[in-house]
CSV table of C-alpha atoms in Angstrom, one decimal:
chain,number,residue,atom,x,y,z
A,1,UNK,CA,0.0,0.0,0.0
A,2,UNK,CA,1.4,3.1,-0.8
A,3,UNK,CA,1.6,6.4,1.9
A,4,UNK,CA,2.4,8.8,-0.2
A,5,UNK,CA,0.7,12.2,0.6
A,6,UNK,CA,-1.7,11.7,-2.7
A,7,UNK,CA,-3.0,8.2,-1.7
A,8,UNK,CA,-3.5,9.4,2.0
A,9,UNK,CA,-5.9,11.7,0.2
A,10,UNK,CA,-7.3,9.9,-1.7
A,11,UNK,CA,-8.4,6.8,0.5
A,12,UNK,CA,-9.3,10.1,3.3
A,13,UNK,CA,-6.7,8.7,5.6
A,14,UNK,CA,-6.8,12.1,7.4
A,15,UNK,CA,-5.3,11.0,10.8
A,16,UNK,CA,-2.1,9.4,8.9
A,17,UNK,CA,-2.0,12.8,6.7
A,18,UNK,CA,-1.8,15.0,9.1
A,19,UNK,CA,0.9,12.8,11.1
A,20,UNK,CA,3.4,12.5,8.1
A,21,UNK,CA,2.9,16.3,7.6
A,22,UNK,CA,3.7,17.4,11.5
A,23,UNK,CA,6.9,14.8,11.4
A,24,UNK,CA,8.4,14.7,8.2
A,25,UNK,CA,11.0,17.0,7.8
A,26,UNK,CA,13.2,18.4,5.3
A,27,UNK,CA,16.9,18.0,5.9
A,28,UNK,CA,20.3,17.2,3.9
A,29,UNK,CA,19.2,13.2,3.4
A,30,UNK,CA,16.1,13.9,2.4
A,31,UNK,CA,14.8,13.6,-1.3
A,32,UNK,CA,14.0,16.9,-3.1
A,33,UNK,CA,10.8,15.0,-4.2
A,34,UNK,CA,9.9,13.5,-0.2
A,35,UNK,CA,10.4,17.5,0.5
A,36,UNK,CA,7.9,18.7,-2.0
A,37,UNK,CA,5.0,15.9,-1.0
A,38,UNK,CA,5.9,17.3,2.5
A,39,UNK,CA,5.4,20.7,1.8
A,40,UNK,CA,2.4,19.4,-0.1
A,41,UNK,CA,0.7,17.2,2.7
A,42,UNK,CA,0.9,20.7,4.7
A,43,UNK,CA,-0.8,22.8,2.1
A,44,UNK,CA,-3.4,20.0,1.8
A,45,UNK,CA,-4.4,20.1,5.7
A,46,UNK,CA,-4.1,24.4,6.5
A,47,UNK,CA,-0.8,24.7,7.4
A,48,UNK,CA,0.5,27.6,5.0
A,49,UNK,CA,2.6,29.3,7.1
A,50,UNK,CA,4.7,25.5,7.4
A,51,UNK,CA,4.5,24.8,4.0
A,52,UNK,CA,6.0,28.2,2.9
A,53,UNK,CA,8.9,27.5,5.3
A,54,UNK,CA,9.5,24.1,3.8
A,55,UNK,CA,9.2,25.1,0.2
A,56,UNK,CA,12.1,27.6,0.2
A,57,UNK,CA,14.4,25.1,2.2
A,58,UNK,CA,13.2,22.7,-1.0
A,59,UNK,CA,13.9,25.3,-3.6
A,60,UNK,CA,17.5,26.2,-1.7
A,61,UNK,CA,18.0,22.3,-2.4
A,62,UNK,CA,16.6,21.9,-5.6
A,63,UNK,CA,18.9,25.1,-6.9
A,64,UNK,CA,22.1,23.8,-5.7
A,65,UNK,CA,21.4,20.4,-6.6
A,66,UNK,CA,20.6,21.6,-9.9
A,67,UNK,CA,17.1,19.7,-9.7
A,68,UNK,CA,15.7,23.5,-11.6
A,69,UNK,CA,12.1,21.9,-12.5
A,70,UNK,CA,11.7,21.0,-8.4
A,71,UNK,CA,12.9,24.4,-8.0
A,72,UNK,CA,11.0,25.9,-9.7
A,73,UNK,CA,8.0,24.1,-8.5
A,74,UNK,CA,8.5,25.0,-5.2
A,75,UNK,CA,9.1,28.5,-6.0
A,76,UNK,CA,5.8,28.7,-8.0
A,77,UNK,CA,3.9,27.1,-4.7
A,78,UNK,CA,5.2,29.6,-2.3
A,79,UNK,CA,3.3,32.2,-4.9
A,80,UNK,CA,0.6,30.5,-5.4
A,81,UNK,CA,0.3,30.3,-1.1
A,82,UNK,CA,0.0,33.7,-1.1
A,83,UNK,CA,-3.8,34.8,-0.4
A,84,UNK,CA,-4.2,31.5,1.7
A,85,UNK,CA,-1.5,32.5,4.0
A,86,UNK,CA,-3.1,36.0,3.8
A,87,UNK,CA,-6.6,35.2,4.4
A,88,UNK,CA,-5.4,32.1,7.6
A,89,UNK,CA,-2.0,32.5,8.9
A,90,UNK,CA,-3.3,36.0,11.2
A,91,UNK,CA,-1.7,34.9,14.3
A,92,UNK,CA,1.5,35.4,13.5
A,93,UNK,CA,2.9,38.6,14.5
A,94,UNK,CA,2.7,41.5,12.1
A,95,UNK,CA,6.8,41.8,11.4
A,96,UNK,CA,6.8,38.5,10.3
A,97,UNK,CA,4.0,38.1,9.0
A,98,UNK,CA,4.5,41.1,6.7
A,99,UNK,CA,8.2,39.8,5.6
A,100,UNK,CA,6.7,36.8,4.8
A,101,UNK,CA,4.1,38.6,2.1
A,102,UNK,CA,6.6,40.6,0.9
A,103,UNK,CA,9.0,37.6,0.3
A,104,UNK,CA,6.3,35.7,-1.4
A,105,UNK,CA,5.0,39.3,-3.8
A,106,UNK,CA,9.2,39.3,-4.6
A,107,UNK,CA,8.7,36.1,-6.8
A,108,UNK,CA,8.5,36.5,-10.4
A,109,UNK,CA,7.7,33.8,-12.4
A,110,UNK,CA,9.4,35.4,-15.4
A,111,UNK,CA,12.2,36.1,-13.9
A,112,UNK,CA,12.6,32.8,-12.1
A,113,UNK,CA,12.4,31.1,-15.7
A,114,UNK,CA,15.0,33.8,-17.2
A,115,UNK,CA,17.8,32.5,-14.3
A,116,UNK,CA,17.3,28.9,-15.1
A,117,UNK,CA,19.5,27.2,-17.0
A,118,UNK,CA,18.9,26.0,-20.2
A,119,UNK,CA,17.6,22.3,-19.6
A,120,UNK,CA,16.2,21.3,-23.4
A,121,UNK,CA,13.2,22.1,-25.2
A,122,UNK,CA,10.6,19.8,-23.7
A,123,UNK,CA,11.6,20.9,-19.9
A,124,UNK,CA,11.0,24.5,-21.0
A,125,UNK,CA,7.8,24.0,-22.3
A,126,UNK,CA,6.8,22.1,-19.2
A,127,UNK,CA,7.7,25.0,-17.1
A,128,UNK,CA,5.9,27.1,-19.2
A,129,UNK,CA,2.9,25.1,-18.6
A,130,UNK,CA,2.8,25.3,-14.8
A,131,UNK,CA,3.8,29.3,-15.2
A,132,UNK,CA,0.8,29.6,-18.2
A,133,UNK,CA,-1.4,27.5,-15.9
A,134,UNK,CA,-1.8,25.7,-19.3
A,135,UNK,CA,-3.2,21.6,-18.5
A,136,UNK,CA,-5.8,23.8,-16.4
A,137,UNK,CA,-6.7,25.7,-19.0
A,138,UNK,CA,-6.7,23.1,-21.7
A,139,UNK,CA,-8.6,20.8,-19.5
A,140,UNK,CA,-11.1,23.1,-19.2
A,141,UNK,CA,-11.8,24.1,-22.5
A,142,UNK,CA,-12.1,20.7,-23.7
A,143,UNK,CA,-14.7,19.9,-20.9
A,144,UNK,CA,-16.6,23.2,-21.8
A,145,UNK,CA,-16.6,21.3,-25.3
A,146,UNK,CA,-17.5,17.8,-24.3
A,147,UNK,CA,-19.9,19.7,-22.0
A,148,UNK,CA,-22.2,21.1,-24.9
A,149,UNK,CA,-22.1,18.1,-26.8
A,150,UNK,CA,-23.7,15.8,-24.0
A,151,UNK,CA,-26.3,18.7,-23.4
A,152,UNK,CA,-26.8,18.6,-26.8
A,153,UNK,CA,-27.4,14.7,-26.6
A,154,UNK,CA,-29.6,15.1,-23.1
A,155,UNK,CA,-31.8,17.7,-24.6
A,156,UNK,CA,-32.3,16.3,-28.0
A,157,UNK,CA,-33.5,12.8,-26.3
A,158,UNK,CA,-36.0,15.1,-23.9
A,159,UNK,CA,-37.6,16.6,-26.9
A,160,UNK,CA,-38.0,13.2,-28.9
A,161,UNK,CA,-35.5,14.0,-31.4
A,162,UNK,CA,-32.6,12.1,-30.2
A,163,UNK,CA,-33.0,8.3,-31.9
A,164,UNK,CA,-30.2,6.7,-33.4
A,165,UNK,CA,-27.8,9.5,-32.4
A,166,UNK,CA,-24.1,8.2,-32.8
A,167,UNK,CA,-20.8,9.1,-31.7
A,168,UNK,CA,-17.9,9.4,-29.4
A,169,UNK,CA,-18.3,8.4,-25.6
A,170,UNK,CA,-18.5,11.9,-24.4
A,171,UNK,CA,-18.6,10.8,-20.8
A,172,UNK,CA,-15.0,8.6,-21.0
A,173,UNK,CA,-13.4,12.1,-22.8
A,174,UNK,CA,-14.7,14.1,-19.3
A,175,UNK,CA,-12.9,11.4,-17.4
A,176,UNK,CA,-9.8,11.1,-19.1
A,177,UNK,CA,-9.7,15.5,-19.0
A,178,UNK,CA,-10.4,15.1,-15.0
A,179,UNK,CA,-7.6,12.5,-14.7
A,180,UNK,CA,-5.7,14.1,-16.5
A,181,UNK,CA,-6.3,17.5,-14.7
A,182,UNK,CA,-5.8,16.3,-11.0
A,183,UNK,CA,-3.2,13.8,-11.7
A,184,UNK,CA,-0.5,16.5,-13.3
A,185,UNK,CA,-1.2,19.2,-10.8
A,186,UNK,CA,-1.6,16.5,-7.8
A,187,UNK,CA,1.2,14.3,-8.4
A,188,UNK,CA,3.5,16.6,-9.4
A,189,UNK,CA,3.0,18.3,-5.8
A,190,UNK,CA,1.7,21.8,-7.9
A,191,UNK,CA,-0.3,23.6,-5.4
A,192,UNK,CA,-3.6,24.6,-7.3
A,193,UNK,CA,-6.4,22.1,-6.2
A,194,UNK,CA,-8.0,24.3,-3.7
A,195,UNK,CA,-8.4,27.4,-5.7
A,196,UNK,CA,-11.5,28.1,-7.3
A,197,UNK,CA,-10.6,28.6,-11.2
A,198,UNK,CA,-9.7,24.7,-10.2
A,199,UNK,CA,-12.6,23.2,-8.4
A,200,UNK,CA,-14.7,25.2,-10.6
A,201,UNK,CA,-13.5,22.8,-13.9
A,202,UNK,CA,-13.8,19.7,-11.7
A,203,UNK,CA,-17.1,20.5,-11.1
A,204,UNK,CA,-18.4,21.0,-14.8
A,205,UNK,CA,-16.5,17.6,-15.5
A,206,UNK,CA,-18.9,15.9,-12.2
A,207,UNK,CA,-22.3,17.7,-14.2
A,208,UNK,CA,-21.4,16.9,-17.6
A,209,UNK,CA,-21.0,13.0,-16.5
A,210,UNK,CA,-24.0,13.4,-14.4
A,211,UNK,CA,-25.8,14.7,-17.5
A,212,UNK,CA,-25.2,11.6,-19.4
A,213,UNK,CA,-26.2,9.3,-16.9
A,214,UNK,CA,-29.2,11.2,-16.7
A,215,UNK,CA,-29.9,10.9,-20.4
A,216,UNK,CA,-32.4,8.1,-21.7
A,217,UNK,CA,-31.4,4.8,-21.7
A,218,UNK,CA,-31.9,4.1,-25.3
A,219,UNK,CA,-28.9,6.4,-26.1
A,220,UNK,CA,-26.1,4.1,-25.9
A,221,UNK,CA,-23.2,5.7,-25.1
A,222,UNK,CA,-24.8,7.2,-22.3
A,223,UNK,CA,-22.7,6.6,-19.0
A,224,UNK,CA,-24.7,4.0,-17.3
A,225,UNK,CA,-22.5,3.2,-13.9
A,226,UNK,CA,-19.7,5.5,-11.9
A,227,UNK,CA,-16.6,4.2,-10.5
A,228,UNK,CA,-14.9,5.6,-7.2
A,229,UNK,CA,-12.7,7.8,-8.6
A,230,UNK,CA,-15.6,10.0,-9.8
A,231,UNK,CA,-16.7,9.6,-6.0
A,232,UNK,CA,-13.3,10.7,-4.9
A,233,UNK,CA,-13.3,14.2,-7.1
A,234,UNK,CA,-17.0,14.5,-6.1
A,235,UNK,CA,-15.9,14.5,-2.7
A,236,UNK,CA,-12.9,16.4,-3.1
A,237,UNK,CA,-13.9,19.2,-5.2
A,238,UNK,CA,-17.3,18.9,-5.1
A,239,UNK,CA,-20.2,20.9,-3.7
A,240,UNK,CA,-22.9,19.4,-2.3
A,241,UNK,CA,-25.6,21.8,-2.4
A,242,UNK,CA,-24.6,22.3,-6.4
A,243,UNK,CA,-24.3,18.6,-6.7
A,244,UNK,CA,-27.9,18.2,-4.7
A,245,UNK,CA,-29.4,20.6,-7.5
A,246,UNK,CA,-28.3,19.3,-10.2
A,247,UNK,CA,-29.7,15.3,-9.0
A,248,UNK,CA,-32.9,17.1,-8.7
A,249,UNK,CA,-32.4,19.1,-11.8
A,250,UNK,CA,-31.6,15.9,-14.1
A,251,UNK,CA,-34.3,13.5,-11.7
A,252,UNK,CA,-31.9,11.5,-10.7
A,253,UNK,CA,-32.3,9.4,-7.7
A,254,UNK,CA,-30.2,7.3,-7.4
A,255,UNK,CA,-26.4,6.6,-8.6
A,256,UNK,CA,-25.4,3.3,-9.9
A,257,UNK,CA,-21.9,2.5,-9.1
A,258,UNK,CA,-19.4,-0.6,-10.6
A,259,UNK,CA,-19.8,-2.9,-7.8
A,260,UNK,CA,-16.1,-3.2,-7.5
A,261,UNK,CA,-16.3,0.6,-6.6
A,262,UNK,CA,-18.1,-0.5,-3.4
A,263,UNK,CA,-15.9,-2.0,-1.3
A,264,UNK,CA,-13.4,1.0,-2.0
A,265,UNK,CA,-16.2,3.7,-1.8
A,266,UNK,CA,-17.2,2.0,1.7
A,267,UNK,CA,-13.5,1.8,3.3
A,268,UNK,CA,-12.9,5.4,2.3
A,269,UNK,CA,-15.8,6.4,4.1
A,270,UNK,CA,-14.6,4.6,7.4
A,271,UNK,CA,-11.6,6.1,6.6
A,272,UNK,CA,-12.5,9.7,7.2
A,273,UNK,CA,-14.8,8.9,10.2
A,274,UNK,CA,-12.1,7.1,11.9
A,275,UNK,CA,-9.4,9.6,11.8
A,276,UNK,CA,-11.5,11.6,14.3
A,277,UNK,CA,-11.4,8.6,17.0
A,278,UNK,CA,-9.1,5.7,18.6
A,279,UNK,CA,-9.8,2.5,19.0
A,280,UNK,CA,-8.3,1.7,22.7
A,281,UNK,CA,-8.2,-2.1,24.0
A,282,UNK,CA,-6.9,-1.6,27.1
A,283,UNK,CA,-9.6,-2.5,29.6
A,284,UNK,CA,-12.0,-3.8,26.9
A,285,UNK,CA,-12.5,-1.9,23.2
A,286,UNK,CA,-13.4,1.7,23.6
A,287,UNK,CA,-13.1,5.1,21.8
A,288,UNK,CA,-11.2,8.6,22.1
A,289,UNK,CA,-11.1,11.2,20.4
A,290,UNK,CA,-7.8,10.9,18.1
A,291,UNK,CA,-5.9,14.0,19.4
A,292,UNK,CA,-3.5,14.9,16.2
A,293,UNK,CA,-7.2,15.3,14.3
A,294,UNK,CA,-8.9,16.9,17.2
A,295,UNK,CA,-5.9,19.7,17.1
A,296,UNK,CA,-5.7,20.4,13.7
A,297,UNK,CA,-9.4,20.6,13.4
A,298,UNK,CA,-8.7,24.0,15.0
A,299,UNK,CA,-7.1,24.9,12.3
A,300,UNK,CA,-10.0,26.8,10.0
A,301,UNK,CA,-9.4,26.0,6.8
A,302,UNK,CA,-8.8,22.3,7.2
A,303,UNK,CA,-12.1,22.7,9.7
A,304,UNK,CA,-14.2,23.6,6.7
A,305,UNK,CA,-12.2,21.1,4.4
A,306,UNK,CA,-13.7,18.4,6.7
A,307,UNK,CA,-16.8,19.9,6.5
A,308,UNK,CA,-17.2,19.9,2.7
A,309,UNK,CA,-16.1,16.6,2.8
A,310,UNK,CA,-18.4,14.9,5.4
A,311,UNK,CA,-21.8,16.6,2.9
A,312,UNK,CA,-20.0,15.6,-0.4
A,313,UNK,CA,-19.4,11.8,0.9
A,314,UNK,CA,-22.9,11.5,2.9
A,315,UNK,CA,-24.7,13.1,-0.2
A,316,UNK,CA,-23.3,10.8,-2.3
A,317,UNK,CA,-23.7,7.8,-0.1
A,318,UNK,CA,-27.2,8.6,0.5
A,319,UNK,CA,-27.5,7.6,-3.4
A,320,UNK,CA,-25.8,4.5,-3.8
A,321,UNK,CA,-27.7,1.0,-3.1
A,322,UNK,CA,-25.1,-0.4,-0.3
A,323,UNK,CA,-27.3,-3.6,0.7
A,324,UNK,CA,-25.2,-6.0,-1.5
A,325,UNK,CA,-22.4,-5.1,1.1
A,326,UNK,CA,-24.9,-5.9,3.9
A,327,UNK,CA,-21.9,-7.4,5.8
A,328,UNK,CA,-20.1,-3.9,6.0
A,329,UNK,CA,-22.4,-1.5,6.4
A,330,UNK,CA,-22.8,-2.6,10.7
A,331,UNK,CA,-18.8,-1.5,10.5
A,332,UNK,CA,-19.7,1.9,8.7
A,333,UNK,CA,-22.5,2.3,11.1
A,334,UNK,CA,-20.9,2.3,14.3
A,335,UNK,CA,-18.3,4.3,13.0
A,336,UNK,CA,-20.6,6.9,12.3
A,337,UNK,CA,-22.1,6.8,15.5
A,338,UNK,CA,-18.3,7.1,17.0
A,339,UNK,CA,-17.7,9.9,14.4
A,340,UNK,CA,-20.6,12.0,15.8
A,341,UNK,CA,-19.7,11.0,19.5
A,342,UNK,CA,-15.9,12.7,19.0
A,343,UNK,CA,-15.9,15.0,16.3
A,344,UNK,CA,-16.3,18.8,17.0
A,345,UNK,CA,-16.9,20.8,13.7
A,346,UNK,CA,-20.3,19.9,11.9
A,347,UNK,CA,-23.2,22.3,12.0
A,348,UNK,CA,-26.9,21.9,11.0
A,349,UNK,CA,-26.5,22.3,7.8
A,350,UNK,CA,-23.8,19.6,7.1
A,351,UNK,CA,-26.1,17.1,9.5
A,352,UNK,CA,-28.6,16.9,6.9
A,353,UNK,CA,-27.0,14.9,4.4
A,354,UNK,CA,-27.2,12.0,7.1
């Protein structure tokens, strides 16, 4: 099984996340590439201020090392940290604070490309890409594309004048653009994901797919089951009172998934409930409240993170027919009820996706 920060993520191992990023640390033996996912897992969980620190000790490395993409990288992170540090990291004391800005306004991106070496062609164009924000921009032109074209196909199949339309599978272009999307910017460690201009193309790729399910069934390239990696960037970058519109704007109720999906969709969700609580045996089995989540839940932007999360993943689970995994759902039960018993961060509003 792999730890890397990514997969942490991805299966919503929150409690192990937040662990590697408060005692990893960057130092002479350490990879350039173990420093970036560690300034990365930080990012991912609130902690700017830390992130910051650890992405100029990278780019210090990366320069003399001559690694000049991972320098670059983690040059172009600390900008793009910029209004999150602004808008979170207030309790650090003004003069710092203020250096700190000013440090990250400093950065050029133009200039940090005219000071590196020469490395060939293809590297050059690459760091164009992440200065250009170029894959985010492709991507999302090409979904805007596929987008029209599966509204054509919905719309034309509500009016009646949709039979024997043929053509491409619109819905397995979306997926491949969203793959393609989050796995450059993610598993390169390029800090974007929870910007808006990002989330906002994720979410056009989750409508468009959820368009074509919704179209009729005698269309047959329609997209007739999801997988769990659509449930992943739901979760992830979804929102779930968009997402809850759109299900009743396209009358869907209910989401058919690959049963393979299951199983993974099921353990993820027992992996975010249980990073709020320990399992103790001491004395007979019985729960605490896992302490390294419980103190970085006081962090607010990872607070609201966990809250987006908890109404994508329970909107999304309150759609998908679970009783042909009978056998786990007393496991995802009782962690639920342990969730509610420890955490300290939903409201009202999030409680009603339960």
């Amino acid at each position: 099984v792999c730890n890397c920060a990514n997969c942490q993520i991805s299966r919503f191992e929150f409690s192990n996340l937040i662990s590697k990023a408060l005692n990893s640390y960057t130092n002479e033996t350490s990879s350039i590439q173990f420093d970036l996912e560690n300034a990365y897992a930080n990012y991912k969980i609130g902690n700017f201020s830390q992130s910051i620190k650890l992405l100029e000790v990278t780019a210090n490395k990366a320069w003399l090392a001559g690694k000049y993409l991972s320098y670059y990288i983690a040059k172009h992170n600390i900008k793009t940290l910029h209004n999150l540090f602004y808008w979170y990291e207030t309790n650090l004391d003004e003069d710092s604070r203020g250096k700190i800005l000013k440090n990250i306004e400093d950065i050029d991106f133009d200039k940090l490309l005219s000071q590196i070496p020469y490395m060939g062609k293809t590297e050059y164009q690459l760091l164009k890409l992440i200065r250009d924000g170029g894959i985010l921009t492709a991507v999302s032109k090409e979904i805007d594309s596929i987008y029209d074209n599966i509204v054509s196909v919905y719309d034309r199949y509500n009016t009646g004048s949709g039979t024997r339309i043929f053509g491409p599978s619109y819905s397995q272009q979306i997926e491949l653009e969203l793959r393609k999307l989050i796995t450059f910017y993610t598993y390169n460690y390029i800090i974007s994901d929870e910007f808006e201009h990002f989330t906002k193309v994720c979410r056009k790729g989750i409508e468009a797919l959820l368009i074509s399910y919704a179209t009729d069934n005698s269309y047959s390239q329609k997209l007739k089951e999801f997988d769990e990696i659509f449930f992943n960037i739901a979760v992830l970058y979804g929102d779930a009172k968009i997402f809850k519109s759109w299900l009743k704007k396209y009358n869907i109720d209910f989401l058919e998934f690959e049963q393979s999906s299951i199983p993974k969709i099921i353990a993820a969700a027992n992996n975010f409930l249980s990073s709020f609580f320990e399992t103790i045996e001491a004395f007979g089995p019985h729960h605490v409240t896992d302490k390294t989540t419980r103190n970085q839940i006081s962090n607010e932007f990872f607070e609201n993170r966990c809250r987006d999360i908890f109404s994508n993943m329970f909107l999304l689970l309150s759609k998908i027919d679970l009783t042909e995994r009978e056998s786990d759902n007393p496991v995802l039960v009782s962690n639920l009820l342990n969730f509610i018993r420890h955490e300290s961060f939903l409201r009202f509003s999030e409680m009603e996706y339960l």
